[in-house]
Coordinates of C-alpha atoms and ligand atoms in Angstrom, one line a residue:
M1 CA 0.1 0.1 0.0
S2 CA 1.2 3.4 -1.2
P3 CA 1.3 6.4 1.3
F4 CA -0.5 8.7 -1.4
D5 CA -3.3 6.0 -1.6
H6 CA -5.8 8.2 -0.4
L7 CA -4.9 11.0 -2.8
H8 CA -6.6 11.7 -6.2
L9 CA -5.2 14.1 -8.9
D10 CA -8.9 14.9 -9.3
I11 CA -9.2 16.8 -12.5
P12 CA -12.4 17.7 -14.0
R13 CA -13.1 17.4 -17.5
S14 CA -14.1 20.1 -19.4
N15 CA -15.5 20.7 -22.8
K16 CA -12.0 21.3 -24.2
P17 CA -9.1 18.7 -25.1
R18 CA -6.6 17.9 -22.2
L19 CA -3.0 18.5 -22.9
V20 CA -0.7 17.5 -20.2
I21 CA 2.6 19.0 -19.7
I22 CA 5.0 16.9 -17.4
G23 CA 7.4 19.3 -15.6
G24 CA 7.2 23.2 -14.6
G25 CA 10.9 24.0 -16.0
F26 CA 12.0 26.4 -18.6
G27 CA 9.8 24.6 -21.5
G28 CA 6.7 23.4 -19.4
I29 CA 6.2 27.1 -18.4
Q30 CA 6.8 28.3 -21.9
I31 CA 4.1 25.7 -23.6
A32 CA 1.8 26.7 -20.9
K33 CA 2.1 30.3 -21.4
S34 CA 1.9 29.9 -25.1
L35 CA -1.1 28.1 -25.0
R36 CA -3.0 30.5 -22.5
K37 CA -5.5 31.4 -25.0
A38 CA -5.4 28.3 -27.2
N39 CA -8.8 25.7 -27.0
F40 CA -6.9 23.7 -24.4
Q41 CA -7.6 22.4 -21.2
I42 CA -4.1 22.6 -19.2
V43 CA -2.7 20.2 -16.6
M44 CA 0.9 21.0 -15.5
L45 CA 2.5 18.2 -13.3
D46 CA 5.8 18.2 -11.2
R47 CA 7.4 16.9 -8.4
H48 CA 8.1 20.7 -7.0
N49 CA 5.8 23.2 -6.5
Y50 CA 8.2 25.8 -7.9
H51 CA 10.4 26.5 -10.9
T52 CA 13.8 26.6 -10.2
F53 CA 16.4 28.7 -12.1
Q54 CA 19.3 26.1 -12.6
P55 CA 21.8 28.8 -13.9
L56 CA 22.2 30.4 -10.6
L57 CA 21.9 27.3 -8.4
Y58 CA 25.5 27.8 -7.6
Q59 CA 25.5 30.9 -6.3
V60 CA 22.4 29.2 -4.0
A61 CA 25.4 26.7 -2.9
T62 CA 28.2 29.2 -2.5
A63 CA 25.9 31.5 -0.3
G64 CA 26.0 33.8 -2.4
L65 CA 21.6 33.8 -3.0
E66 CA 18.8 32.7 -1.3
P67 CA 17.0 29.9 -2.3
D68 CA 13.7 31.7 -2.7
S69 CA 15.2 34.2 -5.1
I70 CA 15.8 31.4 -8.0
A71 CA 12.8 29.8 -7.6
E72 CA 9.4 30.6 -8.2
S73 CA 6.0 29.0 -7.0
L74 CA 4.3 27.3 -10.2
R75 CA 0.9 27.9 -8.7
K76 CA 1.6 31.8 -8.8
I77 CA 3.1 32.0 -12.3
F78 CA -0.4 30.6 -13.4
D79 CA -2.7 32.0 -11.0
N80 CA -4.7 33.7 -13.6
H81 CA -4.6 31.3 -16.2
K82 CA -8.3 29.6 -17.0
D83 CA -8.7 25.9 -17.1
F84 CA -5.2 25.5 -15.8
Y85 CA -4.6 22.8 -12.9
F86 CA -1.4 22.1 -11.8
R87 CA -0.6 19.1 -9.1
M88 CA 2.5 18.3 -7.4
A89 CA 3.1 15.0 -8.2
R90 CA 5.7 12.6 -9.6
V91 CA 5.2 11.2 -13.0
T92 CA 6.4 7.3 -12.9
G93 CA 4.7 5.6 -15.9
L94 CA 4.3 6.5 -19.6
N95 CA 1.2 4.4 -21.1
P96 CA 1.0 5.8 -24.7
E97 CA -1.8 3.1 -25.8
K98 CA -3.8 3.9 -23.4
K99 CA -3.3 7.6 -23.8
T100 CA -2.8 8.2 -19.7
I101 CA 0.3 8.6 -17.5
T102 CA 0.7 7.8 -14.2
T103 CA 1.9 9.3 -11.3
L104 CA 2.4 8.6 -7.4
V105 CA -1.2 9.7 -6.7
G106 CA -3.0 7.9 -9.5
E107 CA -3.7 7.8 -13.3
L108 CA -4.5 11.0 -15.2
S109 CA -5.9 10.3 -19.1
Y110 CA -4.4 12.9 -22.2
D111 CA -5.7 14.0 -25.6
L112 CA -1.9 15.5 -26.0
L113 CA 0.9 14.9 -23.8
V114 CA 4.1 17.4 -23.5
I115 CA 7.1 15.7 -21.9
A116 CA 9.2 18.6 -20.4
N117 CA 10.8 16.9 -17.5
G118 CA 14.3 18.0 -18.3
S119 CA 17.4 16.1 -17.0
K120 CA 19.4 14.5 -14.0
T121 CA 22.8 14.6 -13.1
N122 CA 24.9 12.1 -15.0
Y123 CA 26.9 9.6 -13.1
F124 CA 27.9 7.2 -15.8
G125 CA 26.2 4.5 -13.6
N126 CA 28.9 4.9 -11.2
R127 CA 27.0 4.1 -7.6
E128 CA 29.9 5.2 -5.5
L129 CA 30.1 8.5 -7.0
Y130 CA 26.0 9.1 -6.8
E131 CA 26.3 7.9 -3.4
R132 CA 29.4 10.3 -2.5
T133 CA 29.5 13.3 -4.3
F134 CA 27.4 16.4 -4.3
P135 CA 25.2 16.9 -7.5
M136 CA 23.8 20.3 -8.4
K137 CA 20.7 20.1 -10.2
Q138 CA 18.1 20.9 -7.8
V139 CA 17.5 23.4 -4.8
P140 CA 17.8 20.8 -2.2
Q141 CA 21.0 19.7 -3.5
A142 CA 22.9 23.2 -3.4
L143 CA 21.6 23.7 -0.1
D144 CA 22.8 20.3 1.2
L145 CA 26.1 21.6 -0.5
R146 CA 26.1 24.9 1.4
S147 CA 25.8 23.5 4.7
H148 CA 27.8 20.8 4.3
M149 CA 30.7 23.4 2.8
L150 CA 30.2 25.4 6.1
Q151 CA 29.8 22.8 8.5
N152 CA 33.6 21.3 6.8
F153 CA 34.7 25.1 8.0
E154 CA 33.1 24.8 11.7
Q155 CA 35.3 21.2 12.2
T156 CA 38.4 22.8 10.5
V157 CA 38.0 25.3 13.7
M158 CA 38.0 22.3 16.2
T159 CA 40.5 20.0 14.6
Q160 CA 44.0 19.6 15.3
D161 CA 44.8 17.0 12.9
L162 CA 46.4 18.4 10.0
R163 CA 45.1 15.6 7.5
E164 CA 41.9 16.2 8.7
K165 CA 42.2 19.8 8.3
D166 CA 43.4 19.1 4.8
R167 CA 40.3 16.7 3.8
L168 CA 37.8 19.4 5.4
T169 CA 39.1 22.3 3.4
N170 CA 39.8 20.6 -0.3
F171 CA 37.2 21.0 -2.7
V172 CA 37.4 19.1 -5.9
I173 CA 34.9 20.0 -8.9
V174 CA 34.8 17.3 -11.5
G175 CA 33.5 18.7 -14.9
G176 CA 35.0 21.8 -16.8
G177 CA 31.6 23.3 -18.6
P178 CA 29.7 26.3 -17.5
T179 CA 28.5 24.8 -14.0
G180 CA 32.2 23.4 -13.0
V181 CA 33.9 26.7 -13.8
E182 CA 31.0 29.1 -12.1
V183 CA 31.5 26.8 -8.9
A184 CA 35.1 27.1 -9.1
G185 CA 35.2 30.8 -9.3
A186 CA 33.0 31.1 -6.9
L187 CA 34.9 29.1 -4.2
G188 CA 37.8 31.0 -5.2
E189 CA 36.1 34.3 -4.3
L190 CA 34.6 32.5 -1.1
K191 CA 38.3 31.9 0.0
K192 CA 39.7 35.2 -1.2
H193 CA 37.6 37.7 0.3
V194 CA 34.8 35.8 2.2
L195 CA 35.9 32.9 4.7
P196 CA 38.7 34.4 6.2
K197 CA 36.4 37.3 7.9
D198 CA 34.4 34.1 9.2
Y199 CA 37.2 32.1 10.7
P200 CA 39.9 34.1 11.5
D201 CA 41.6 31.0 13.0
I202 CA 41.6 29.4 9.5
D203 CA 44.9 29.8 7.6
F204 CA 43.3 29.8 4.1
N205 CA 46.5 28.9 2.4
I206 CA 45.6 25.4 3.4
M207 CA 42.6 25.3 1.4
N208 CA 42.6 23.8 -2.2
L209 CA 40.5 24.2 -5.3
H210 CA 40.9 21.4 -7.7
L211 CA 38.6 21.2 -11.0
V212 CA 39.1 18.1 -13.1
D213 CA 37.8 17.8 -16.8
G214 CA 38.1 14.8 -19.0
G215 CA 38.6 16.9 -22.2
P216 CA 41.6 18.9 -23.6
R217 CA 40.0 22.2 -22.3
L218 CA 37.6 24.0 -20.1
L219 CA 34.0 25.1 -21.8
A220 CA 34.2 22.8 -24.5
G221 CA 31.1 24.4 -25.9
M222 CA 32.9 27.5 -26.3
S223 CA 35.4 29.0 -28.1
D224 CA 39.2 28.6 -27.7
K225 CA 39.5 32.1 -26.2
S226 CA 36.8 31.8 -23.8
S227 CA 38.3 28.4 -22.7
K228 CA 41.7 29.9 -22.5
K229 CA 40.2 33.2 -20.8
A230 CA 38.3 31.0 -18.0
L231 CA 41.4 29.2 -17.2
E232 CA 43.3 32.3 -17.2
Y233 CA 40.9 33.5 -14.5
L234 CA 40.7 30.5 -12.4
N235 CA 44.6 30.6 -12.0
K236 CA 44.3 33.8 -10.7
F237 CA 42.2 32.0 -7.6
D238 CA 44.8 29.7 -7.4
V239 CA 42.5 26.9 -8.8
K240 CA 44.7 23.9 -9.8
V241 CA 43.0 22.7 -13.1
S242 CA 43.7 19.0 -14.2
L243 CA 42.7 18.5 -18.2
N244 CA 42.7 15.3 -19.5
T245 CA 41.7 13.8 -16.4
V246 CA 39.2 11.7 -14.9
V247 CA 38.1 11.0 -11.5
K248 CA 39.3 6.9 -10.9
D249 CA 38.1 6.4 -7.6
Y250 CA 36.5 8.4 -4.4
D251 CA 36.0 6.7 -1.0
G252 CA 34.5 9.8 0.6
Q253 CA 38.1 10.6 2.0
K254 CA 40.3 10.7 -1.1
V255 CA 39.8 11.1 -4.8
T256 CA 42.2 9.5 -6.9
L257 CA 42.7 10.6 -10.4
S258 CA 43.8 8.9 -13.8
D259 CA 47.0 10.6 -13.9
G260 CA 47.8 8.8 -10.3
T261 CA 47.4 12.1 -8.4
V262 CA 45.6 11.6 -5.0
I263 CA 43.9 14.5 -3.5
P264 CA 42.5 14.2 0.2
A265 CA 38.7 15.8 -0.1
K266 CA 35.6 15.5 1.5
T267 CA 33.9 17.4 -1.0
V268 CA 33.6 16.4 -4.5
I269 CA 31.1 18.6 -6.7
W270 CA 30.0 16.4 -9.9
A271 CA 28.9 18.7 -12.6
A272 CA 30.0 16.0 -15.5
G273 CA 27.3 16.5 -17.2
V274 CA 23.9 15.3 -17.6
T275 CA 21.4 12.7 -18.9
G276 CA 17.7 12.6 -20.0
N277 CA 15.2 12.2 -17.2
I278 CA 13.7 9.0 -18.9
I279 CA 10.4 8.1 -17.7
D280 CA 9.2 4.3 -18.0
G281 CA 6.9 3.8 -20.7
L282 CA 8.1 4.5 -24.3
P283 CA 9.4 1.8 -26.6
E284 CA 13.0 1.5 -26.8
S285 CA 12.7 2.9 -30.6
S286 CA 11.6 6.1 -29.1
L287 CA 14.9 6.7 -27.0
H288 CA 18.5 8.1 -28.3
K289 CA 21.5 8.1 -25.9
G290 CA 19.4 9.2 -22.8
R291 CA 16.8 11.5 -24.6
I292 CA 13.7 11.0 -26.5
K293 CA 13.5 11.0 -29.9
V294 CA 11.4 13.4 -31.7
D295 CA 10.8 15.1 -35.4
E296 CA 11.8 18.4 -36.2
Y297 CA 8.0 19.4 -35.1
S298 CA 9.0 17.7 -31.2
R299 CA 6.7 15.0 -31.9
V300 CA 8.0 11.8 -30.4
V301 CA 9.3 9.1 -32.9
G302 CA 7.0 6.4 -32.5
V303 CA 3.7 7.0 -30.6
D304 CA 0.8 9.5 -31.4
D305 CA 0.1 12.9 -29.6
V306 CA 3.0 12.7 -27.4
F307 CA 5.7 15.3 -27.7
A308 CA 8.8 16.2 -25.7
I309 CA 10.9 19.7 -25.5
G310 CA 13.6 20.7 -23.7
D311 CA 16.9 18.6 -22.3
I312 CA 14.7 15.4 -22.7
A313 CA 14.1 15.7 -26.3
G314 CA 16.7 14.5 -28.7
M315 CA 15.9 16.3 -31.9
L316 CA 18.6 14.7 -34.2
S317 CA 19.8 16.6 -37.4
D318 CA 22.7 17.0 -39.6
E319 CA 23.8 20.0 -38.0
F320 CA 23.0 18.5 -34.4
P321 CA 23.7 14.8 -34.6
N322 CA 22.8 13.9 -30.9
G323 CA 20.1 16.5 -30.5
H324 CA 20.6 20.2 -29.5
P325 CA 22.8 21.1 -26.5
M326 CA 20.6 21.1 -23.0
V327 CA 20.2 25.0 -22.1
A328 CA 17.7 26.9 -21.5
P329 CA 16.9 28.7 -25.0
V330 CA 16.5 25.4 -26.6
A331 CA 13.5 24.4 -24.2
I332 CA 12.2 27.7 -24.6
Q333 CA 12.2 28.1 -28.2
Q334 CA 11.2 24.3 -28.8
A335 CA 8.0 25.3 -26.6
Q336 CA 7.3 28.5 -28.2
A337 CA 7.7 26.7 -31.9
L338 CA 5.3 23.8 -30.5
G339 CA 2.6 26.3 -28.9
K340 CA 2.5 28.1 -32.3
N341 CA 2.1 24.5 -34.3
L342 CA -0.6 23.3 -31.8
V343 CA -3.1 26.0 -32.5
H344 CA -3.5 25.2 -36.2
Q345 CA -5.8 22.7 -36.7
S346 CA -4.1 20.8 -39.8
T347 CA -0.7 19.6 -39.4
A348 CA -0.2 21.1 -42.6
D349 CA 0.4 24.5 -41.0
W350 CA 3.1 23.1 -38.8
K351 CA 6.7 24.8 -39.1
S352 CA 9.6 22.5 -38.5
F353 CA 11.8 23.9 -35.5
K354 CA 14.9 26.0 -35.9
Y355 CA 17.4 27.1 -33.1
R356 CA 18.5 30.5 -33.0
D357 CA 21.6 30.3 -30.9
K358 CA 22.1 33.7 -29.5
G359 CA 25.2 32.6 -27.5
S360 CA 26.9 30.9 -24.4
M361 CA 28.9 32.6 -21.2
A362 CA 30.2 32.0 -18.1
T363 CA 31.1 34.0 -15.2
I364 CA 34.1 33.3 -13.3
G365 CA 34.1 35.4 -9.8
R366 CA 33.4 39.4 -9.5
N367 CA 34.3 41.6 -12.5
K368 CA 34.9 38.2 -14.7
A369 CA 33.2 36.4 -17.7
V370 CA 33.3 35.2 -21.0
V371 CA 30.8 35.9 -23.6
D372 CA 30.7 34.0 -26.9
L373 CA 28.3 36.1 -29.6
P374 CA 27.7 34.3 -33.0
K375 CA 30.0 36.7 -34.4
F376 CA 32.4 37.8 -31.3
H377 CA 34.0 36.5 -28.2
F378 CA 34.8 38.8 -25.5
G379 CA 35.6 38.5 -21.8
G380 CA 36.6 40.8 -18.6
F381 CA 34.2 43.1 -17.2
F382 CA 31.5 44.4 -20.0
A383 CA 31.5 40.4 -20.4
W384 CA 30.8 40.2 -16.6
M385 CA 27.8 42.9 -16.7
V386 CA 26.4 41.3 -20.0
W387 CA 26.2 37.9 -17.7
M388 CA 24.6 39.7 -14.8
F389 CA 21.9 41.4 -17.3
V390 CA 21.4 38.4 -19.1
H391 CA 20.9 36.3 -15.9
L392 CA 18.8 38.8 -14.1
M393 CA 16.5 39.4 -17.1
S394 CA 16.0 35.6 -17.4
I395 CA 14.9 34.9 -13.8
V396 CA 11.2 34.0 -13.4
G397 CA 9.4 36.5 -11.2
F398 CA 9.9 40.6 -10.6
R399 CA 10.4 40.1 -6.9
N400 CA 13.0 37.4 -7.5
R401 CA 14.9 39.7 -10.0
L402 CA 14.7 42.6 -7.4
V403 CA 16.1 40.4 -4.3
T404 CA 18.8 38.9 -6.6
L405 CA 20.1 42.3 -7.9
S406 CA 20.0 43.6 -4.4
N407 CA 22.0 40.6 -3.1
W408 CA 24.8 40.6 -5.9
V409 CA 24.6 44.7 -5.2
W410 CA 25.4 44.0 -1.4
N411 CA 27.8 41.1 -2.4
Y412 CA 29.8 43.4 -4.5
M413 CA 29.8 46.6 -2.0
T414 CA 30.7 44.8 0.6
Y415 CA 32.8 41.8 -0.2
D416 CA 30.5 39.6 1.7
R417 CA 27.9 37.1 1.2
G418 CA 24.3 37.4 3.1
T419 CA 23.6 33.6 3.3
R420 CA 26.3 31.8 5.3
L421 CA 23.7 29.7 7.4
I422 CA 23.8 25.7 8.0
I423 CA 20.2 24.8 7.8
R424 CA 20.0 21.0 8.0
T425 CA 16.8 18.8 7.5
F426 CA 14.9 18.5 10.8
I427 CA 15.0 15.0 12.1
R428 CA 12.5 14.1 14.8
K429 CA 14.2 12.4 17.6
K430 CA 13.2 8.6 17.6
S431 CA 13.4 8.1 21.5
H432 CA 11.0 11.2 22.1
K433 CA 10.6 12.3 26.1
P434 CA 8.3 14.8 27.1
S435 CA 10.7 16.6 28.7
D436 CA 12.8 16.9 25.5
S437 CA 10.2 19.9 24.3
L438 CA 10.9 21.8 27.9
Ligands
FAD1 C1 23.8 24.0 -12.6 C2 23.3 24.5 -13.7 C3 23.7 25.2 -14.5 C4 22.8 25.8 -16.0 N1 23.3 27.0 -16.3 C5 22.7 27.2 -17.7 C6 23.1 28.5 -18.4 O1 23.7 29.0 -17.7 N2 22.5 28.3 -19.2 C7 21.6 27.8 -20.0 O2 20.8 27.9 -20.9 N3 21.5 26.6 -19.3 C8 21.8 26.4 -18.1 N4 21.5 24.9 -17.7 C9 20.7 24.0 -18.3 C10 19.3 24.8 -18.3 O3 18.7 24.8 -16.7 C11 18.6 23.4 -18.7 O4 18.7 23.3 -20.0 C12 17.1 23.5 -19.0 O5 16.6 23.9 -17.4 C13 16.1 22.9 -19.3 O6 15.0 23.0 -19.3 P1 13.9 21.8 -19.2 O7 12.6 22.6 -19.5 O8 13.9 21.1 -20.5 O9 13.8 21.4 -18.0 P2 14.0 21.7 -16.3 O10 14.2 22.9 -16.6 O11 15.1 21.2 -15.7 O12 12.7 21.5 -16.0 C14 12.1 20.2 -15.4 C15 11.3 20.1 -14.6 O13 10.6 18.8 -14.5 C16 10.4 18.3 -13.5 N5 10.1 16.7 -13.3 C17 11.5 16.0 -13.6 N6 10.8 14.8 -13.7 C18 9.8 14.7 -13.3 C19 8.9 13.6 -12.9 N7 9.3 12.6 -13.0 N8 7.8 14.1 -12.8 C20 7.0 15.2 -12.5 N9 8.1 16.2 -12.5 C21 9.3 15.7 -12.9 C22 11.3 19.0 -12.3 O14 11.4 19.2 -11.0 C23 11.4 20.3 -13.1 O15 10.8 21.3 -12.6 C24 21.8 24.8 -16.6 C25 21.7 23.8 -15.8 C26 22.5 23.6 -14.5 C27 22.0 22.2 -13.6

């Protein structure tokens, strides 16, 4: 018997066809907005009751922003949409022959289904790394990392064991993409400007930051110029970058790299890649390398009335033989294109999807970022301003933008971070005595 047996999705049928969206991420929100005035009843399901702005998760993990400023309530986003239903429920199965989906709180039928449930951290099947390293894909994971990191420093103050101090203050970041580079930069800044004020009794020369990547350069998806600049910026923060190197083993106390290096570390941040969040139920022929195969109209190959957009969708083409990059603009543009197509009665009027790549960027600490626009690439202070502006304008919710901006201004002016709290999940004592509550 499941603990949810007494719950029901309880969505009344209206006279409009029902379009079910799995996931309130960038793609899910955009498709629901695009179809607001169309003739559909819209049902959105997400395992969380909020949308997460993942590009700034690393700032939550490194005590730069509160989680509330990068997350927005899904109910609030759609509170004035008509014939729209949100249910917080994890989808566990797809049944395309019956045109239903299975959730932890029961089944739901659909006329059209849009799968927009994104991706998950890819551990390449390594159970030990899954259990011992820190992922950064969801708000609770970023908060867990923040608390763990600060607990490490609290313990460093209280131990005399030099090897333990080493393990507590070393950080290994795996993955030299934008997330890994941004985390390394943020930790470098914490080490230089923030932590020494909080922990005057720690000699921060013992804190070592390592960034490990299997490829020959950082930011592999960006220009050569940006890769080199990113490396130069990280060197200024004393981040030790190991390229063409992979993690061979991690026992929770020390990391062994493929070049034989052993790094004592209690914190390994896993930013080495993501893979599609596949939900059971689609035929094997509809899947390709961890993503759902779709045609140029986002229709899932081999099943009727099912679409997939964003990170989960593998729209294979000559230009993108393994699908589009897993970034927010792809999810948003695919949702916009699908929304426009779905309002037409006849598929003869549908337009195929064409990705407009407006560029990519990454920041490495204060005043430093790299930006690749289609025609030119630049770095430094101006790039950092561009990075901040683009991210600020992309955050969902006006209040969140305001809070983020004020936090950034505060951090910049004071060389401080306002959110260095260790907050752990409340665990109820198993043996509770009435006197405990006094
Ligand atoms: C740390 C980090 C940094 C990033 N930085 C950038 C960046 O700087 N620029 C950029 O363009 N992109 C960046 N990305 C990538 C970007 O966030 C994704 O490409 C984008 O979120 C994809 O949108 P989506 O709608 O496909 O999925 P998501 O936005 O991931 O949304 C998926 C939603 O589905 C829900 N869900 C998942 N499984 C289920 C289930 N079984 N049942 C119910 N709900 C479910 C999730 O809770 C989530 O709300 C970053 C990603 C990460 C992790």
